[in-house]
Short mmCIF file of C-alpha atoms in Angstrom, two decimals:
data_model
loop_
_atom_site.label_atom_id
_atom_site.label_comp_id
_atom_site.label_asym_id
_atom_site.label_seq_id
_atom_site.Cartn_x
_atom_site.Cartn_y
_atom_site.Cartn_z
CA ASP A 9 -40.12 195.86 34.43
CA ILE A 10 -39.05 198.86 36.49
CA GLN A 11 -39.72 198.29 40.29
CA MET A 12 -40.72 201.26 42.42
CA THR A 13 -40.02 201.19 46.18
CA GLN A 14 -41.51 203.70 48.61
CA SER A 15 -40.33 204.39 52.11
CA PRO A 16 -41.32 204.34 54.64
CA SER A 17 -44.47 202.09 54.33
CA SER A 18 -46.12 203.92 57.08
CA LEU A 19 -45.66 207.23 58.84
CA SER A 20 -47.23 209.00 61.77
CA ALA A 21 -47.15 212.78 61.92
CA SER A 22 -49.03 215.67 63.42
CA VAL A 23 -50.92 218.54 61.87
CA GLY A 24 -48.40 221.28 60.87
CA ASP A 25 -45.48 218.86 60.48
CA ARG A 26 -43.32 218.62 57.32
CA VAL A 27 -43.34 215.27 55.81
CA THR A 28 -41.19 213.65 53.21
CA ILE A 29 -41.95 210.36 51.32
CA THR A 30 -39.16 208.75 49.30
CA CYS A 31 -39.69 206.69 45.96
CA ARG A 32 -36.85 204.80 44.53
CA ALA A 33 -36.91 203.25 40.98
CA SER A 34 -34.87 200.21 40.01
CA GLN A 35 -33.37 202.01 37.08
CA SER A 36 -33.25 205.67 35.80
CA ILE A 37 -36.51 206.95 35.02
CA TYR A 38 -35.34 210.50 34.45
CA SER A 39 -38.22 212.88 35.55
CA HIS A 40 -41.08 210.29 34.47
CA LEU A 41 -42.50 210.01 38.10
CA ASN A 42 -45.87 210.88 39.34
CA TRP A 43 -47.56 210.99 42.79
CA TYR A 44 -51.13 210.08 43.78
CA GLN A 45 -53.24 210.65 47.16
CA GLN A 46 -55.83 208.09 47.85
CA LYS A 47 -58.29 208.19 50.90
CA PRO A 48 -60.06 205.18 52.12
CA GLY A 49 -62.87 204.03 49.82
CA LYS A 50 -61.96 206.63 47.13
CA ALA A 51 -60.16 206.70 43.86
CA PRO A 52 -56.52 207.88 43.69
CA LYS A 53 -56.05 211.76 43.02
CA LEU A 54 -53.16 212.83 40.94
CA LEU A 55 -51.00 215.29 42.88
CA ILE A 56 -47.69 215.65 41.08
CA TYR A 57 -46.58 214.67 37.50
CA ALA A 58 -43.30 214.73 35.77
CA ALA A 59 -41.44 214.59 39.14
CA SER A 60 -42.24 218.19 40.22
CA SER A 61 -45.27 219.71 38.34
CA LEU A 62 -48.31 220.42 40.65
CA GLN A 63 -51.51 219.16 39.21
CA SER A 64 -54.11 221.97 38.75
CA GLY A 65 -56.17 222.46 41.84
CA VAL A 66 -53.61 220.71 44.30
CA PRO A 67 -52.47 222.88 47.29
CA SER A 68 -49.16 224.36 47.15
CA ARG A 69 -48.06 222.68 50.27
CA PHE A 70 -47.47 219.57 48.22
CA SER A 71 -44.20 219.43 46.12
CA GLY A 72 -42.23 216.84 44.37
CA SER A 73 -38.52 216.68 43.60
CA GLY A 74 -35.80 214.30 42.22
CA SER A 75 -34.72 212.71 39.03
CA GLY A 76 -33.04 209.49 37.89
CA THR A 77 -33.77 206.79 40.48
CA GLU A 78 -34.79 208.85 43.66
CA PHE A 79 -37.69 211.11 44.30
CA THR A 80 -39.41 212.72 47.13
CA LEU A 81 -42.97 213.90 47.96
CA THR A 82 -42.79 216.75 50.48
CA ILE A 83 -45.91 218.14 52.37
CA SER A 84 -44.80 221.25 53.96
CA SER A 85 -47.31 221.64 56.66
CA LEU A 86 -49.65 218.68 57.20
CA GLN A 87 -53.45 219.53 57.29
CA PRO A 88 -56.09 217.04 58.63
CA GLU A 89 -57.27 216.23 55.06
CA ASP A 90 -53.71 215.09 53.92
CA PHE A 91 -53.90 211.84 56.05
CA ALA A 92 -54.16 209.32 53.37
CA THR A 93 -52.05 206.84 51.28
CA TYR A 94 -49.58 208.06 48.93
CA TYR A 95 -48.45 206.18 45.77
CA CYS A 96 -45.61 206.97 43.34
CA GLN A 97 -45.90 205.60 39.71
CA GLN A 98 -43.34 205.59 36.99
CA SER A 99 -44.25 206.30 33.32
CA TYR A 100 -40.88 206.13 31.66
CA ARG A 101 -40.45 202.58 30.58
CA THR A 102 -43.95 201.30 29.78
CA PRO A 103 -45.56 198.95 29.46
CA PRO A 104 -45.98 197.89 32.37
CA ILE A 105 -46.91 201.05 34.29
CA THR A 106 -45.71 200.34 37.94
CA PHE A 107 -46.65 201.81 41.06
CA GLY A 108 -44.83 201.89 44.49
CA GLN A 109 -46.44 199.78 47.20
CA GLY A 110 -47.87 202.97 48.90
CA THR A 111 -46.88 204.94 52.11
CA ARG A 112 -49.84 205.32 54.68
CA LEU A 113 -49.73 208.48 56.54
CA GLU A 114 -51.40 208.56 59.78
CA ILE A 115 -52.24 210.93 62.63
CA LYS A 116 -49.77 210.96 65.46
CA GLU B 142 -66.48 218.22 34.18
CA VAL B 143 -64.63 214.99 33.40
CA GLN B 144 -66.60 211.88 34.70
CA LEU B 145 -65.95 208.19 34.58
CA VAL B 146 -68.52 205.74 35.90
CA GLU B 147 -67.64 202.05 35.95
CA SER B 148 -70.09 199.28 36.21
CA GLY B 149 -70.33 195.53 35.69
CA GLY B 150 -68.60 194.28 38.84
CA GLY B 151 -70.06 191.49 40.98
CA LEU B 152 -69.32 188.06 42.42
CA VAL B 153 -68.21 185.42 39.98
CA GLN B 154 -66.81 181.86 40.39
CA PRO B 155 -63.31 181.00 39.55
CA GLY B 156 -62.82 180.31 35.84
CA GLY B 157 -65.75 182.41 35.01
CA SER B 158 -66.11 185.49 32.91
CA LEU B 159 -67.20 189.36 33.56
CA ARG B 160 -67.36 192.37 31.43
CA LEU B 161 -66.61 195.66 32.92
CA SER B 162 -67.69 198.89 31.63
CA CYS B 163 -66.82 202.67 31.96
CA THR B 164 -68.83 205.49 30.60
CA ALA B 165 -67.06 208.69 29.98
CA SER B 166 -68.54 212.28 30.00
CA GLY B 167 -67.22 215.76 30.04
CA PHE B 168 -64.56 215.35 27.65
CA THR B 169 -63.81 214.18 24.09
CA PHE B 170 -63.40 210.47 24.79
CA SER B 171 -61.83 209.63 21.34
CA ASN B 172 -58.99 211.85 21.87
CA TYR B 173 -57.47 209.99 24.98
CA TRP B 174 -55.74 206.89 25.92
CA MET B 175 -57.65 205.02 28.48
CA THR B 176 -56.54 202.62 31.24
CA TRP B 177 -57.76 200.01 33.76
CA VAL B 178 -56.04 200.03 37.22
CA ARG B 179 -56.96 197.57 39.96
CA GLN B 180 -56.61 197.54 43.74
CA ALA B 181 -56.97 194.19 45.73
CA PRO B 182 -58.52 194.60 49.20
CA GLY B 183 -56.21 196.28 51.45
CA LYS B 184 -53.39 196.28 48.72
CA GLY B 185 -51.75 198.72 46.46
CA LEU B 186 -52.57 199.90 42.90
CA GLU B 187 -51.77 197.79 39.86
CA TRP B 188 -52.04 198.81 36.17
CA VAL B 189 -54.00 196.25 34.19
CA ALA B 190 -54.23 197.40 30.71
CA ASN B 191 -54.45 200.36 28.52
CA ILE B 192 -55.74 201.25 24.97
CA LYS B 193 -54.91 203.94 22.36
CA GLN B 194 -57.43 206.38 21.21
CA ASP B 195 -58.62 204.54 18.15
CA GLY B 196 -58.14 201.19 19.62
CA SER B 197 -55.26 200.12 17.47
CA GLN B 198 -52.71 199.67 20.40
CA LYS B 199 -53.54 197.65 23.56
CA TYR B 200 -51.21 196.63 26.38
CA TYR B 201 -51.58 194.33 29.33
CA VAL B 202 -49.78 193.40 32.69
CA GLY B 203 -48.35 190.01 32.41
CA SER B 204 -50.61 188.41 34.78
CA VAL B 205 -53.81 189.10 32.69
CA LYS B 206 -52.46 188.43 29.23
CA GLY B 207 -54.54 186.02 27.45
CA ARG B 208 -57.30 186.33 29.91
CA PHE B 209 -58.54 189.90 29.64
CA SER B 210 -59.22 192.13 26.64
CA ILE B 211 -59.59 195.86 26.70
CA SER B 212 -61.71 197.60 24.09
CA ARG B 213 -63.42 200.79 23.45
CA ASP B 214 -66.60 202.14 21.61
CA ASN B 215 -65.77 205.96 21.02
CA ALA B 216 -69.25 206.41 19.47
CA LYS B 217 -70.79 205.42 22.82
CA ASN B 218 -68.02 207.06 24.96
CA SER B 219 -67.34 203.66 26.63
CA LEU B 220 -64.39 201.60 27.84
CA PHE B 221 -64.60 197.89 28.41
CA LEU B 222 -62.68 195.10 30.17
CA GLN B 223 -63.67 191.53 29.16
CA MET B 224 -62.21 189.31 31.79
CA SER B 225 -62.30 185.57 31.45
CA SER B 226 -60.79 182.50 33.24
CA LEU B 227 -60.91 184.56 36.52
CA ARG B 228 -58.94 183.73 39.50
CA ALA B 229 -59.22 184.53 43.25
CA GLU B 230 -56.17 186.82 42.72
CA ASP B 231 -58.32 188.99 40.17
CA THR B 232 -60.40 190.03 43.20
CA ALA B 233 -60.21 193.83 43.41
CA VAL B 234 -61.79 197.15 42.79
CA TYR B 235 -61.22 198.09 39.11
CA TYR B 236 -60.79 201.75 38.13
CA CYS B 237 -61.08 203.24 34.71
CA ALA B 238 -58.70 206.31 34.39
CA ARG B 239 -57.70 208.77 31.75
CA ASP B 240 -54.33 209.54 30.27
CA PRO B 241 -54.32 213.48 30.34
CA CYS B 242 -52.56 213.81 26.91
CA GLY B 243 -55.29 214.61 24.49
CA GLY B 244 -54.50 214.07 20.84
CA ASP B 245 -51.85 212.01 19.11
CA CYS B 246 -49.73 211.40 22.33
CA TYR B 247 -49.56 209.73 25.59
CA SER B 248 -48.34 210.44 29.18
CA ASP B 249 -48.89 207.21 30.83
CA TYR B 250 -50.13 208.70 34.11
CA PHE B 251 -53.81 209.43 35.08
CA ASP B 252 -55.59 212.64 35.73
CA SER B 253 -59.04 211.42 36.04
CA TRP B 254 -60.43 208.32 37.77
CA GLY B 255 -63.73 206.57 38.20
CA GLN B 256 -65.18 205.60 41.57
CA GLY B 257 -64.41 201.89 40.78
CA THR B 258 -66.34 198.66 40.72
CA LEU B 259 -65.73 195.73 42.82
CA VAL B 260 -65.02 192.24 41.35
CA THR B 261 -65.03 189.28 43.62
CA VAL B 262 -63.83 185.83 42.52
CA SER B 263 -65.16 183.33 44.91
CA SER B 264 -66.92 179.93 45.06
#
């Protein structure tokens, strides 16, 4: 199974900050990497698919990059509604489909 | 508008069984792979199982193989998860989710999710 590891596990930042979250795969997954946002008590929401493609309706301050084993999710200017938990997920070698452990983004 | 609504969660004793349902609307259900994902309290997301458009292919995470069964009824726009021999570690919110690739394809990521249904396994 492909293991996904996110860093950091938690992060404190302020409105307006630029934030980067990293996701590493245990082997190459090419560009088969997806990012989700989850707010407390809510279902996850797809943000980025295929490493860098922005899902329809997602603000352009969100961007994704990377290939192979290392990927990043960047929020260019944090907004109050962006404080949430973020998960990466690989869709290359399945089953099983695997997620990272999550990165909790908190208000500083 | 795509909508997925789960139901069937509740409290069940260890060793018991439960059947979850997910009713879909707003899209042609029979064209899409469908998936169950779960989240234990305070924990991350775990893929559980998925099923092909016509039900001919089904896949499971190792921890539920032989205990859970995924199925679908395309005529009723419904997805199911039959869970048996339940354990405390199966306690979680269970989400149904849609693979965005409609047609003879799959993407293995999820563009639409239900609100989830809570399963609690406890005596």
